[in-house]
Amino acid sequence: MSRKVLKVNDSAWLYAESHRTPMQVAMLATFKVPEGQPDFVGDLVARWREVRDFQPPFNYLLKTVPVPSWKELAPEEIDLDYHFRHNALPRPGSQRELGVLVSRLHSQKMDRRYPLWECHLIEGLAGPDSSAQWSMYMKVHHSQIDGVGGIRLLKRILSADPDARGMLPPWAVGTRGPDQSGLPKREAPVVPAQREGVSLSHALGTVAVAGSAVATSLGKTYTESMIGSDDERRAVPFRAPKTLFNGRIHTPRRFATQHYSLDRLRAVATAIDGSLNDVFLAICGGALRRYLVDAGELPEEPMIANVPVSVRPGDQPGVGNAITFLYSSLGTDIDDPVVRIKAIQESTRLGKERLPHVDGLAMEAYTAVLMGPFLSQAILGFGGRGRPASNVVISNVPGPAEPRYLDGSRLEEIYPVSLLFNGQALNITAVSYDGEFNIGFTGCRDSIPSLQKIAVHAGEELESLERALRI
């Protein structure tokens, strides 16, 4: 079988992994049980257990010698019973019981002797209107997939057609299997360098310009990291204040959720002439401010968020990561919610200006050097001992705009479950779906014993913005 060598940026997630910091990302998708099918989950489990076709990355086994690479396994080499599991919640099967189960599943580091994924179907969940629901929790190692790639994979797995039946499980779809969305394929964008007639001198000139842009951006960023920025509005790595979210972490996780109508967030964005992401960062900043005020731990300096930015071309999922990062102030030193969101807008604008306008290998090189000091801390075990690169990772991934189904079972909600580092005890990631904005809060159980309070405070902050802007 063939092998695929990992990119440097993907390998870093493997080297940074420990029993305290499993480097895996996951999704929690909750569906409504179709009417008249009380045994829907059991029947689906039985059918899926018979499907022995595996597509990348679900047939990839990690090999570390001579260099980190993925070995593609034959179907008979994969133990499906290890990867695919059937769970049931204890009565009454509320969101609390589901959260406890997901927290425990997400705390467990995956065994590298097997392909690095698990799929759990969870039945016994009671919906808000007493309807029967079920959930799918699926985790994959971050060296194989990022947030945008994961959502693109989800779009291939679930159908926009409520009448679609006999649908394949995630591992039979992957990045190469059949697209089950039922939607027309989008044409891949034309990359200029791939057009015919590009001369060698033009190509070399493009490489030189890209290298110069990367070097200039990195030089400015790390100069400001060492001596500070002339513009206080610009957030840079390793200038964040240390908070209770930035110490050493332990293995157990907590998971909390929150969701809002996209229309509510868009109304705020329109009122401030900003973006939905500005609003998301503002409600997160306000929620963290409230939490730290209650704990008597609010720093004088504003907290800084590390904000992943997708650089994945086209609309297809892929194995590996295609992200870079910008840094933004969260305005936690500002009490007024409108003044705070304006400060965040300006900080993110300056952060976007700092990103080099390059792609491909140049962007990979930029990201590797930008995140090198942070990932080196994680790999060498120094994370959480000094000043953090940032206080929290906050990510926003666009999901399906239309309802999706699995064998006629409607997807109700989807939440991302992310990873943590020493020095990084909290991750906040959102996914939009069918007019809703779904936020997953992943935290270290010991560092953040009341994670649900942050989720509640986020809702309070959205209400504060709406009142202040008279929406």
mmCIF file of N, CA, C and O in Angstrom, residues 336-375:
data_model
loop_
_atom_site.group_PDB
_atom_site.id
_atom_site.type_symbol
_atom_site.label_atom_id
_atom_site.label_comp_id
_atom_site.label_asym_id
_atom_site.label_seq_id
_atom_site.Cartn_x
_atom_site.Cartn_y
_atom_site.Cartn_z
ATOM 1 N N ASP A 336 -18.157 48.837 28.282
ATOM 2 C CA ASP A 336 -19.240 49.155 27.361
ATOM 3 C C ASP A 336 -19.217 48.188 26.171
ATOM 4 O O ASP A 336 -18.215 48.096 25.456
ATOM 5 N N PRO A 337 -20.318 47.449 25.919
ATOM 6 C CA PRO A 337 -20.294 46.428 24.852
ATOM 7 C C PRO A 337 -20.118 47.007 23.458
ATOM 8 O O PRO A 337 -19.508 46.363 22.592
ATOM 9 N N VAL A 338 -20.636 48.220 23.205
ATOM 10 C CA VAL A 338 -20.500 48.813 21.878
ATOM 11 C C VAL A 338 -19.078 49.310 21.656
ATOM 12 O O VAL A 338 -18.489 49.091 20.583
ATOM 13 N N VAL A 339 -18.496 49.947 22.673
ATOM 14 C CA VAL A 339 -17.102 50.388 22.564
ATOM 15 C C VAL A 339 -16.197 49.172 22.390
ATOM 16 O O VAL A 339 -15.227 49.198 21.619
ATOM 17 N N ARG A 340 -16.530 48.088 23.084
ATOM 18 C CA ARG A 340 -15.726 46.867 22.991
ATOM 19 C C ARG A 340 -15.752 46.296 21.580
ATOM 20 O O ARG A 340 -14.714 45.936 21.014
ATOM 21 N N ILE A 341 -16.935 46.195 20.978
ATOM 22 C CA ILE A 341 -17.017 45.597 19.648
ATOM 23 C C ILE A 341 -16.324 46.471 18.605
ATOM 24 O O ILE A 341 -15.726 45.963 17.652
ATOM 25 N N LYS A 342 -16.347 47.789 18.795
ATOM 26 C CA LYS A 342 -15.619 48.672 17.880
ATOM 27 C C LYS A 342 -14.114 48.447 17.996
ATOM 28 O O LYS A 342 -13.387 48.447 16.991
ATOM 29 N N ALA A 343 -13.633 48.231 19.240
ATOM 30 C CA ALA A 343 -12.203 47.959 19.437
ATOM 31 C C ALA A 343 -11.810 46.631 18.792
ATOM 32 O O ALA A 343 -10.732 46.502 18.196
ATOM 33 N N ILE A 344 -12.695 45.644 18.874
ATOM 34 C CA ILE A 344 -12.430 44.338 18.264
ATOM 35 C C ILE A 344 -12.409 44.460 16.742
ATOM 36 O O ILE A 344 -11.545 43.870 16.071
ATOM 37 N N GLN A 345 -13.353 45.212 16.184
ATOM 38 C CA GLN A 345 -13.364 45.436 14.739
ATOM 39 C C GLN A 345 -12.034 45.996 14.249
ATOM 40 O O GLN A 345 -11.480 45.544 13.238
ATOM 41 N N GLU A 346 -11.537 47.000 14.954
ATOM 42 C CA GLU A 346 -10.290 47.631 14.530
ATOM 43 C C GLU A 346 -9.110 46.673 14.686
ATOM 44 O O GLU A 346 -8.213 46.618 13.836
ATOM 45 N N SER A 347 -9.119 45.890 15.754
ATOM 46 C CA SER A 347 -8.025 44.942 15.980
ATOM 47 C C SER A 347 -8.009 43.857 14.901
ATOM 48 O O SER A 347 -6.946 43.492 14.389
ATOM 49 N N THR A 348 -9.188 43.321 14.548
ATOM 50 C CA THR A 348 -9.216 42.288 13.507
ATOM 51 C C THR A 348 -8.841 42.867 12.145
ATOM 52 O O THR A 348 -8.217 42.185 11.325
ATOM 53 N N ARG A 349 -9.216 44.125 11.898
ATOM 54 C CA ARG A 349 -8.829 44.770 10.634
ATOM 55 C C ARG A 349 -7.308 44.844 10.527
ATOM 56 O O ARG A 349 -6.724 44.518 9.485
ATOM 57 N N LEU A 350 -6.665 45.248 11.616
ATOM 58 C CA LEU A 350 -5.205 45.322 11.612
ATOM 59 C C LEU A 350 -4.582 43.936 11.504
ATOM 60 O O LEU A 350 -3.537 43.763 10.870
ATOM 61 N N GLY A 351 -5.227 42.940 12.108
ATOM 62 C CA GLY A 351 -4.723 41.568 12.005
ATOM 63 C C GLY A 351 -4.789 41.038 10.589
ATOM 64 O O GLY A 351 -3.869 40.372 10.113
ATOM 65 N N LYS A 352 -5.889 41.346 9.883
ATOM 66 C CA LYS A 352 -6.022 40.902 8.491
ATOM 67 C C LYS A 352 -5.015 41.606 7.589
ATOM 68 O O LYS A 352 -4.499 41.009 6.639
ATOM 69 N N GLU A 353 -4.739 42.883 7.890
ATOM 70 C CA GLU A 353 -3.737 43.612 7.103
ATOM 71 C C GLU A 353 -2.364 42.962 7.210
ATOM 72 O O GLU A 353 -1.577 43.000 6.271
ATOM 73 N N ARG A 354 -2.079 42.376 8.361
ATOM 74 C CA ARG A 354 -0.771 41.786 8.598
ATOM 75 C C ARG A 354 -0.589 40.462 7.859
ATOM 76 O O ARG A 354 0.552 40.050 7.586
ATOM 77 N N LEU A 355 -1.685 39.781 7.509
ATOM 78 C CA LEU A 355 -1.563 38.512 6.797
ATOM 79 C C LEU A 355 -0.986 38.745 5.408
ATOM 80 O O LEU A 355 -1.459 39.613 4.677
ATOM 81 N N PRO A 356 0.017 37.984 4.992
ATOM 82 C CA PRO A 356 0.561 38.145 3.639
ATOM 83 C C PRO A 356 -0.434 37.626 2.602
ATOM 84 O O PRO A 356 -1.126 36.633 2.828
ATOM 85 N N HIS A 357 -0.521 38.291 1.482
ATOM 86 C CA HIS A 357 -1.438 37.883 0.417
ATOM 87 C C HIS A 357 -0.746 36.861 -0.483
ATOM 88 O O HIS A 357 -0.353 37.153 -1.623
ATOM 89 N N VAL A 358 -0.613 35.653 0.060
ATOM 90 C CA VAL A 358 0.036 34.554 -0.654
ATOM 91 C C VAL A 358 -0.802 33.300 -0.456
ATOM 92 O O VAL A 358 -1.722 33.264 0.359
ATOM 93 N N ASP A 359 -0.460 32.246 -1.199
ATOM 94 C CA ASP A 359 -1.170 30.988 -1.022
ATOM 95 C C ASP A 359 -0.201 29.829 -1.193
ATOM 96 O O ASP A 359 1.014 30.013 -1.328
ATOM 97 N N GLY A 360 -0.736 28.628 -1.135
ATOM 98 C CA GLY A 360 0.077 27.437 -1.369
ATOM 99 C C GLY A 360 1.216 27.274 -0.384
ATOM 100 O O GLY A 360 1.066 27.470 0.825
ATOM 101 N N LEU A 361 2.395 26.917 -0.914
ATOM 102 C CA LEU A 361 3.553 26.653 -0.063
ATOM 103 C C LEU A 361 3.999 27.895 0.706
ATOM 104 O O LEU A 361 4.494 27.785 1.833
ATOM 105 N N ALA A 362 3.815 29.071 0.114
ATOM 106 C CA ALA A 362 4.207 30.303 0.802
ATOM 107 C C ALA A 362 3.372 30.504 2.068
ATOM 108 O O ALA A 362 3.893 30.884 3.115
ATOM 109 N N MET A 363 2.062 30.239 1.984
ATOM 110 C CA MET A 363 1.209 30.376 3.163
ATOM 111 C C MET A 363 1.524 29.297 4.194
ATOM 112 O O MET A 363 1.488 29.554 5.404
ATOM 113 N N GLU A 364 1.836 28.093 3.735
ATOM 114 C CA GLU A 364 2.226 27.037 4.668
ATOM 115 C C GLU A 364 3.500 27.434 5.420
ATOM 116 O O GLU A 364 3.607 27.224 6.635
ATOM 117 N N ALA A 365 4.459 28.014 4.707
ATOM 118 C CA ALA A 365 5.701 28.450 5.336
ATOM 119 C C ALA A 365 5.427 29.565 6.346
ATOM 120 O O ALA A 365 5.976 29.563 7.466
ATOM 121 N N TYR A 366 4.572 30.512 5.967
ATOM 122 C CA TYR A 366 4.216 31.604 6.880
ATOM 123 C C TYR A 366 3.599 31.052 8.160
ATOM 124 O O TYR A 366 3.983 31.429 9.271
ATOM 125 N N THR A 367 2.646 30.130 8.025
ATOM 126 C CA THR A 367 1.960 29.570 9.187
ATOM 127 C C THR A 367 2.920 28.778 10.062
ATOM 128 O O THR A 367 2.868 28.855 11.303
ATOM 129 N N ALA A 368 3.804 27.995 9.436
ATOM 130 C CA ALA A 368 4.762 27.190 10.205
ATOM 131 C C ALA A 368 5.660 28.071 11.060
ATOM 132 O O ALA A 368 5.912 27.777 12.232
ATOM 133 N N VAL A 369 6.158 29.179 10.485
ATOM 134 C CA VAL A 369 7.042 30.068 11.248
ATOM 135 C C VAL A 369 6.257 30.863 12.280
ATOM 136 O O VAL A 369 6.702 31.050 13.418
ATOM 137 N N LEU A 370 5.056 31.324 11.906
ATOM 138 C CA LEU A 370 4.230 32.086 12.840
ATOM 139 C C LEU A 370 3.897 31.267 14.085
ATOM 140 O O LEU A 370 3.965 31.762 15.215
ATOM 141 N N MET A 371 3.521 30.003 13.875
ATOM 142 C CA MET A 371 3.106 29.153 14.995
ATOM 143 C C MET A 371 4.247 28.356 15.584
ATOM 144 O O MET A 371 4.061 27.634 16.568
ATOM 145 N N GLY A 372 5.452 28.478 14.991
ATOM 146 C CA GLY A 372 6.589 27.695 15.465
ATOM 147 C C GLY A 372 6.875 27.839 16.952
ATOM 148 O O GLY A 372 6.984 26.825 17.671
ATOM 149 N N PRO A 373 7.010 29.067 17.485
ATOM 150 C CA PRO A 373 7.292 29.210 18.923
ATOM 151 C C PRO A 373 6.200 28.611 19.805
ATOM 152 O O PRO A 373 6.484 27.971 20.819
ATOM 153 N N PHE A 374 4.933 28.810 19.416
ATOM 154 C CA PHE A 374 3.821 28.280 20.202
ATOM 155 C C PHE A 374 3.825 26.748 20.194
ATOM 156 O O PHE A 374 3.711 26.101 21.241
ATOM 157 N N LEU A 375 3.951 26.148 18.990
ATOM 158 C CA LEU A 375 3.950 24.693 18.902
ATOM 159 C C LEU A 375 5.211 24.093 19.526
ATOM 160 O O LEU A 375 5.170 22.984 20.083
#
